CSV table of C-alpha atoms in Angstrom, one decimal:
chain,number,residue,atom,x,y,z
A,1,MET,CA,-122.8,-177.5,-19.8
A,2,HIS,CA,-121.1,-177.5,-16.5
A,3,LEU,CA,-120.7,-181.2,-15.0
A,4,ARG,CA,-120.6,-181.3,-11.2
A,5,SER,CA,-117.6,-183.1,-9.9
A,6,PRO,CA,-118.5,-186.7,-8.3
A,7,VAL,CA,-118.5,-186.5,-4.4
A,8,PRO,CA,-115.5,-188.3,-2.8
A,9,SER,CA,-116.4,-191.5,-1.0
A,10,ASN,CA,-114.6,-190.4,2.1
A,11,ARG,CA,-116.7,-187.6,2.4
A,12,PRO,CA,-118.9,-187.5,5.9
A,13,SER,CA,-122.6,-188.6,5.5
A,14,ARG,CA,-125.2,-185.8,6.1
A,15,PRO,CA,-126.2,-186.9,9.6
A,16,THR,CA,-122.5,-187.1,10.4
A,17,ARG,CA,-122.0,-183.6,9.1
A,18,ILE,CA,-124.8,-182.2,11.2
A,19,ALA,CA,-123.4,-183.8,14.2
A,20,LEU,CA,-120.0,-182.4,14.0
A,21,ALA,CA,-121.2,-178.8,13.2
A,22,VAL,CA,-123.3,-178.9,16.6
A,23,ALA,CA,-120.3,-180.0,18.5
A,24,ALA,CA,-118.1,-177.1,16.9
A,25,ALA,CA,-120.9,-174.7,17.8
A,26,ALA,CA,-121.1,-176.0,21.4
A,27,LEU,CA,-117.2,-175.6,21.8
A,28,LEU,CA,-117.2,-172.2,20.1
A,29,ALA,CA,-120.0,-170.7,22.3
A,30,PRO,CA,-117.9,-169.9,25.5
A,31,ALA,CA,-115.2,-168.0,23.6
A,32,THR,CA,-118.2,-166.1,22.0
A,33,THR,CA,-119.6,-165.1,25.0
A,34,ALA,CA,-116.6,-164.1,26.6
A,35,CYS,CA,-115.2,-162.1,23.7
A,36,GLY,CA,-118.9,-160.3,23.1
A,37,ASP,CA,-119.5,-159.2,19.7
A,38,ALA,CA,-116.0,-157.9,18.9
A,39,GLY,CA,-114.5,-160.0,16.3
A,40,GLY,CA,-117.7,-162.2,15.8
A,41,LEU,CA,-118.4,-164.0,12.5
A,42,GLN,CA,-120.9,-162.0,10.5
A,43,GLY,CA,-122.9,-163.0,7.6
A,44,ALA,CA,-122.0,-161.1,4.3
A,45,GLY,CA,-125.4,-161.7,3.0
A,46,ALA,CA,-126.5,-163.7,-0.1
A,47,THR,CA,-124.2,-164.5,-2.6
A,48,ALA,CA,-124.8,-163.5,-6.1
A,49,THR,CA,-125.6,-166.2,-8.9
A,50,ALA,CA,-122.8,-166.7,-11.2
A,51,ILE,CA,-123.9,-165.9,-14.7
A,52,SER,CA,-122.2,-167.1,-17.6
A,53,PRO,CA,-121.3,-164.8,-20.4
A,54,ASP,CA,-123.8,-164.5,-23.5
A,55,ARG,CA,-121.9,-164.1,-27.0
A,56,LEU,CA,-123.8,-161.6,-29.0
A,57,TRP,CA,-124.3,-161.8,-32.8
A,58,PRO,CA,-122.3,-164.9,-33.3
A,59,ASP,CA,-123.1,-164.8,-37.1
A,60,LEU,CA,-121.3,-161.5,-37.3
A,61,THR,CA,-117.9,-161.5,-39.2
A,62,PRO,CA,-115.1,-160.8,-37.0
A,63,ALA,CA,-113.1,-157.6,-38.3
A,64,SER,CA,-109.4,-158.2,-39.5
A,65,SER,CA,-108.0,-155.1,-39.1
A,66,PRO,CA,-108.7,-152.0,-36.8
A,67,ALA,CA,-110.8,-149.0,-37.5
A,68,PHE,CA,-108.7,-146.5,-35.9
A,69,GLU,CA,-104.8,-146.3,-35.7
A,70,ILE,CA,-103.7,-144.8,-32.2
A,71,GLY,CA,-100.0,-145.5,-32.7
A,72,GLU,CA,-99.9,-148.2,-30.2
A,73,VAL,CA,-96.6,-149.8,-31.2
A,74,GLU,CA,-94.8,-146.7,-32.9
A,75,THR,CA,-91.2,-146.2,-31.8
A,76,GLU,CA,-89.0,-143.7,-33.3
A,77,VAL,CA,-85.3,-143.0,-33.0
A,78,VAL,CA,-84.7,-139.4,-31.9
A,79,LYS,CA,-82.1,-137.9,-34.2
A,80,GLY,CA,-79.6,-135.4,-33.4
A,81,ILE,CA,-79.5,-136.4,-29.5
A,82,ALA,CA,-76.3,-137.8,-28.3
A,83,VAL,CA,-76.1,-140.4,-25.5
A,84,PRO,CA,-72.8,-139.9,-23.6
A,85,GLY,CA,-71.6,-143.4,-22.2
A,86,GLY,CA,-74.9,-144.8,-23.1
A,87,ASP,CA,-76.4,-143.4,-20.0
A,88,ILE,CA,-80.0,-141.7,-20.4
A,89,HIS,CA,-79.3,-139.3,-17.2
A,90,GLU,CA,-76.8,-137.6,-19.4
A,91,VAL,CA,-79.3,-136.6,-22.0
A,92,ASP,CA,-80.8,-133.5,-21.9
A,93,PRO,CA,-84.5,-133.4,-21.8
A,94,VAL,CA,-85.1,-130.0,-23.3
A,95,ALA,CA,-82.8,-130.9,-26.2
A,96,VAL,CA,-85.0,-133.9,-26.6
A,97,VAL,CA,-88.3,-131.9,-26.7
A,98,ARG,CA,-86.6,-129.3,-29.2
A,99,ALA,CA,-85.5,-132.4,-31.4
A,100,GLU,CA,-89.2,-133.3,-31.5
A,101,ILE,CA,-90.1,-129.9,-32.5
A,102,ALA,CA,-87.9,-130.1,-35.3
A,103,ALA,CA,-88.7,-133.4,-36.5
A,104,HIS,CA,-92.5,-132.4,-36.6
A,105,PRO,CA,-92.7,-128.7,-37.4
A,106,GLY,CA,-96.4,-128.9,-38.5
A,107,ASP,CA,-97.4,-129.9,-35.0
A,108,TYR,CA,-95.8,-126.9,-33.4
A,109,GLY,CA,-96.5,-124.3,-36.3
A,110,PRO,CA,-99.1,-121.8,-36.5
A,111,GLY,CA,-102.7,-123.2,-35.7
A,112,ALA,CA,-101.2,-125.9,-33.8
A,113,TYR,CA,-98.9,-125.8,-30.7
A,114,GLN,CA,-96.9,-122.7,-31.7
A,115,GLU,CA,-96.7,-121.4,-27.8
A,116,THR,CA,-94.8,-124.4,-27.0
A,117,ALA,CA,-92.2,-123.8,-29.7
A,118,ARG,CA,-92.0,-120.2,-28.6
A,119,ARG,CA,-91.6,-120.6,-24.7
A,120,MET,CA,-88.7,-123.2,-25.5
A,121,SER,CA,-86.6,-120.1,-25.5
A,122,ASP,CA,-87.1,-119.7,-21.9
A,123,CYS,CA,-86.0,-122.8,-20.8
A,124,GLY,CA,-82.7,-122.8,-18.9
A,125,ARG,CA,-83.2,-119.3,-17.9
A,126,SER,CA,-83.5,-118.2,-14.3
A,127,GLY,CA,-86.6,-116.6,-12.3
A,128,THR,CA,-89.9,-116.0,-13.6
A,129,ALA,CA,-88.8,-116.3,-17.6
A,130,GLY,CA,-87.5,-119.9,-16.6
A,131,ARG,CA,-90.8,-120.9,-15.2
A,132,ALA,CA,-92.4,-120.3,-18.6
A,133,CYS,CA,-90.5,-123.4,-20.0
A,134,PRO,CA,-92.9,-125.9,-21.1
A,135,VAL,CA,-90.8,-128.7,-20.3
A,136,LEU,CA,-91.5,-130.6,-17.1
A,137,GLU,CA,-89.2,-132.5,-14.7
A,138,ALA,CA,-88.0,-135.7,-16.3
A,139,TYR,CA,-88.3,-138.9,-14.1
A,140,TYR,CA,-86.0,-142.2,-14.4
A,141,ARG,CA,-86.9,-145.8,-13.8
A,142,ASP,CA,-86.5,-149.2,-15.3
A,143,LEU,CA,-89.4,-149.4,-17.5
A,144,THR,CA,-88.2,-152.1,-20.1
A,145,GLY,CA,-86.6,-154.4,-17.4
A,146,ASP,CA,-83.2,-154.4,-18.9
A,147,GLY,CA,-81.6,-153.1,-15.8
A,148,HIS,CA,-81.1,-149.7,-16.8
A,149,ASP,CA,-83.2,-146.4,-16.2
A,150,ASP,CA,-85.6,-145.0,-18.9
A,151,MET,CA,-86.7,-141.5,-18.8
A,152,THR,CA,-90.4,-140.5,-18.6
A,153,LEU,CA,-90.7,-136.9,-20.1
A,154,GLY,CA,-93.6,-134.5,-20.0
A,155,PHE,CA,-94.3,-131.2,-21.7
A,156,ARG,CA,-97.0,-128.8,-22.0
A,157,GLN,CA,-98.4,-128.2,-25.5
A,158,LEU,CA,-99.7,-124.7,-25.6
A,159,PRO,CA,-101.8,-123.0,-26.2
A,160,GLY,CA,-104.6,-125.1,-24.5
A,161,ASN,CA,-104.7,-127.6,-21.4
A,162,LEU,CA,-102.7,-130.7,-23.0
A,163,THR,CA,-99.7,-132.2,-21.6
A,164,ALA,CA,-97.4,-134.6,-23.7
A,165,VAL,CA,-96.2,-137.6,-22.0
A,166,ARG,CA,-93.2,-139.3,-23.7
A,167,VAL,CA,-91.0,-142.4,-22.7
A,168,TYR,CA,-87.4,-143.1,-23.9
A,169,THR,CA,-84.9,-145.8,-23.7
A,170,ILE,CA,-81.5,-146.4,-24.9
A,171,ARG,CA,-80.9,-149.0,-27.9
A,172,GLY,CA,-77.4,-149.2,-29.0
A,173,HIS,CA,-76.1,-145.7,-27.7
A,174,ARG,CA,-79.5,-144.2,-29.5
A,175,LEU,CA,-82.2,-142.7,-27.7
A,176,VAL,CA,-85.6,-144.4,-28.8
A,177,GLN,CA,-89.1,-143.2,-28.2
A,178,ILE,CA,-91.1,-146.2,-27.0
A,179,MET,CA,-94.4,-144.1,-25.8
A,180,ALA,CA,-96.0,-140.9,-26.8
A,181,TYR,CA,-99.3,-139.7,-25.6
A,182,GLU,CA,-101.2,-136.4,-25.0
A,183,ASP,CA,-104.1,-135.7,-23.1
A,184,ALA,CA,-105.6,-133.3,-20.5
A,185,VAL,CA,-103.8,-135.0,-18.1
A,186,SER,CA,-104.7,-134.9,-14.2
A,187,GLY,CA,-102.0,-137.0,-12.9
A,188,VAL,CA,-99.3,-139.3,-14.1
A,189,GLU,CA,-97.9,-142.5,-12.1
A,190,LEU,CA,-95.1,-144.9,-12.8
A,191,ALA,CA,-95.8,-148.5,-11.3
A,192,GLY,CA,-93.8,-151.3,-12.0
A,193,ARG,CA,-93.3,-151.7,-15.9
A,194,ALA,CA,-96.3,-149.2,-16.4
A,195,VAL,CA,-97.0,-145.5,-17.0
A,196,ILE,CA,-100.6,-144.8,-15.6
A,197,ILE,CA,-102.2,-141.4,-16.9
A,198,ARG,CA,-105.3,-140.1,-15.3
A,199,ALA,CA,-107.5,-137.5,-17.0
A,200,PRO,CA,-110.7,-135.8,-16.2
A,201,SER,CA,-114.0,-136.9,-17.7
A,202,GLU,CA,-116.7,-134.9,-18.6
A,203,VAL,CA,-119.2,-137.2,-16.2
A,204,ALA,CA,-118.9,-135.7,-12.6
A,205,GLY,CA,-117.3,-137.8,-9.9
A,206,TYR,CA,-115.6,-140.0,-12.6
A,207,GLU,CA,-112.0,-139.7,-14.5
A,208,TYR,CA,-110.2,-141.8,-17.1
A,209,ARG,CA,-107.2,-143.9,-16.2
A,210,LEU,CA,-105.0,-145.2,-19.2
A,211,GLN,CA,-102.1,-147.6,-18.4
A,212,TRP,CA,-99.6,-148.2,-20.8
A,213,THR,CA,-97.2,-151.4,-20.1
A,214,TRP,CA,-93.8,-152.2,-21.5
A,215,ASP,CA,-94.1,-155.1,-23.9
A,216,PRO,CA,-91.1,-157.0,-24.7
A,217,GLN,CA,-92.3,-158.6,-28.1
A,218,GLN,CA,-93.2,-155.2,-29.5
A,219,HIS,CA,-90.3,-153.4,-27.7
A,220,ALA,CA,-92.8,-150.7,-27.0
A,221,MET,CA,-95.2,-149.3,-24.3
A,222,LEU,CA,-98.8,-150.7,-25.1
A,223,LEU,CA,-101.9,-149.2,-24.2
A,224,THR,CA,-103.0,-152.2,-21.8
A,225,HIS,CA,-105.9,-150.6,-19.9
A,226,ASP,CA,-108.5,-147.8,-20.6
A,227,GLU,CA,-111.1,-147.5,-18.2
A,228,MET,CA,-113.4,-144.9,-16.5
A,229,MET,CA,-113.2,-144.9,-12.6
A,230,ARG,CA,-114.9,-143.2,-9.9
A,231,THR,CA,-113.4,-140.6,-8.0
A,232,GLY,CA,-115.8,-139.7,-5.3
A,233,LYS,CA,-119.4,-138.4,-4.8
A,234,PRO,CA,-121.1,-137.3,-8.2
A,235,ARG,CA,-121.8,-133.7,-8.2
A,236,ARG,CA,-125.3,-132.5,-8.3
A,237,SER,CA,-126.5,-129.9,-10.9
A,238,PRO,CA,-128.3,-127.1,-9.2
A,239,THR,CA,-132.1,-127.7,-9.0
A,240,PRO,CA,-133.7,-124.9,-11.4
A,241,HIS,CA,-136.0,-122.7,-9.5
A,242,ALA,CA,-139.6,-122.3,-10.5
A,243,SER,CA,-140.5,-119.1,-12.4
A,244,ALA,CA,-142.3,-116.5,-10.4
A,245,SER,CA,-144.7,-115.9,-13.3
A,246,PRO,CA,-145.9,-118.3,-15.6
A,247,SER,CA,-145.3,-116.1,-18.5
A,248,ALA,CA,-142.0,-115.2,-17.6
A,249,SER,CA,-139.2,-116.7,-20.1
A,250,PRO,CA,-135.6,-117.2,-19.4
A,251,SER,CA,-132.8,-114.6,-20.2
A,252,PRO,CA,-131.2,-115.4,-23.8
A,253,SER,CA,-127.7,-115.0,-22.0
A,254,ALA,CA,-129.0,-117.7,-19.3
A,255,PRO,CA,-126.4,-120.7,-19.7
A,256,ALA,CA,-127.5,-124.1,-20.8
A,257,SER,CA,-128.6,-126.4,-18.0
A,258,GLY,CA,-126.6,-129.1,-19.7
A,259,ARG,CA,-124.8,-130.6,-22.6
């Protein structure tokens, strides 16, 4: 139960407050008349009543372990990658992706992302061939707060429409992966100590927004926000037209109207 705080003894009485309000209104009236409606105070409408949360199923035994593993705190030392002078800017992003492919051959073999592995040979080439390289431009920012830049790297996972997003830092002259995620990405942003990934949704007018934030206790980027956000006006499905004849039936090749 919420207990109301006692009213202070020096608070004006109700008649006094009414008189003060009338006097204040009289003083403001000339200014309001001179300025017209521009800048005048307007009512915001009725305030919604605060509703306290209701706890559902209080007798339900709390779970002690997660149902699914999403690899939130998995970190990995990248083997075979030198860090000259401990400067992450000197690390070759293409070499980092090649090291991942070598460390996880099952993910980049037949039936998986084998096209990514095949196109790695185009990296470093000029012209059209070089543009087939699946590795995207690397970005550098201090995401861990240690005063040194970290590297955010992306590369296409082919065939398909997925983009892998990775974050690396330097620990003791070793390259350490502190975040790994892949999705059908529509945008990636760096903000403060966070990596924000936007991904399309099957719901028209909405998208997924996931935020990974550096956690100094886990020494990794943790998934701190996962939400669906409005991006614009929802697109309406075309209105089906009535059949010219009641006995007419749709063509077997006609697309389904919904999922």
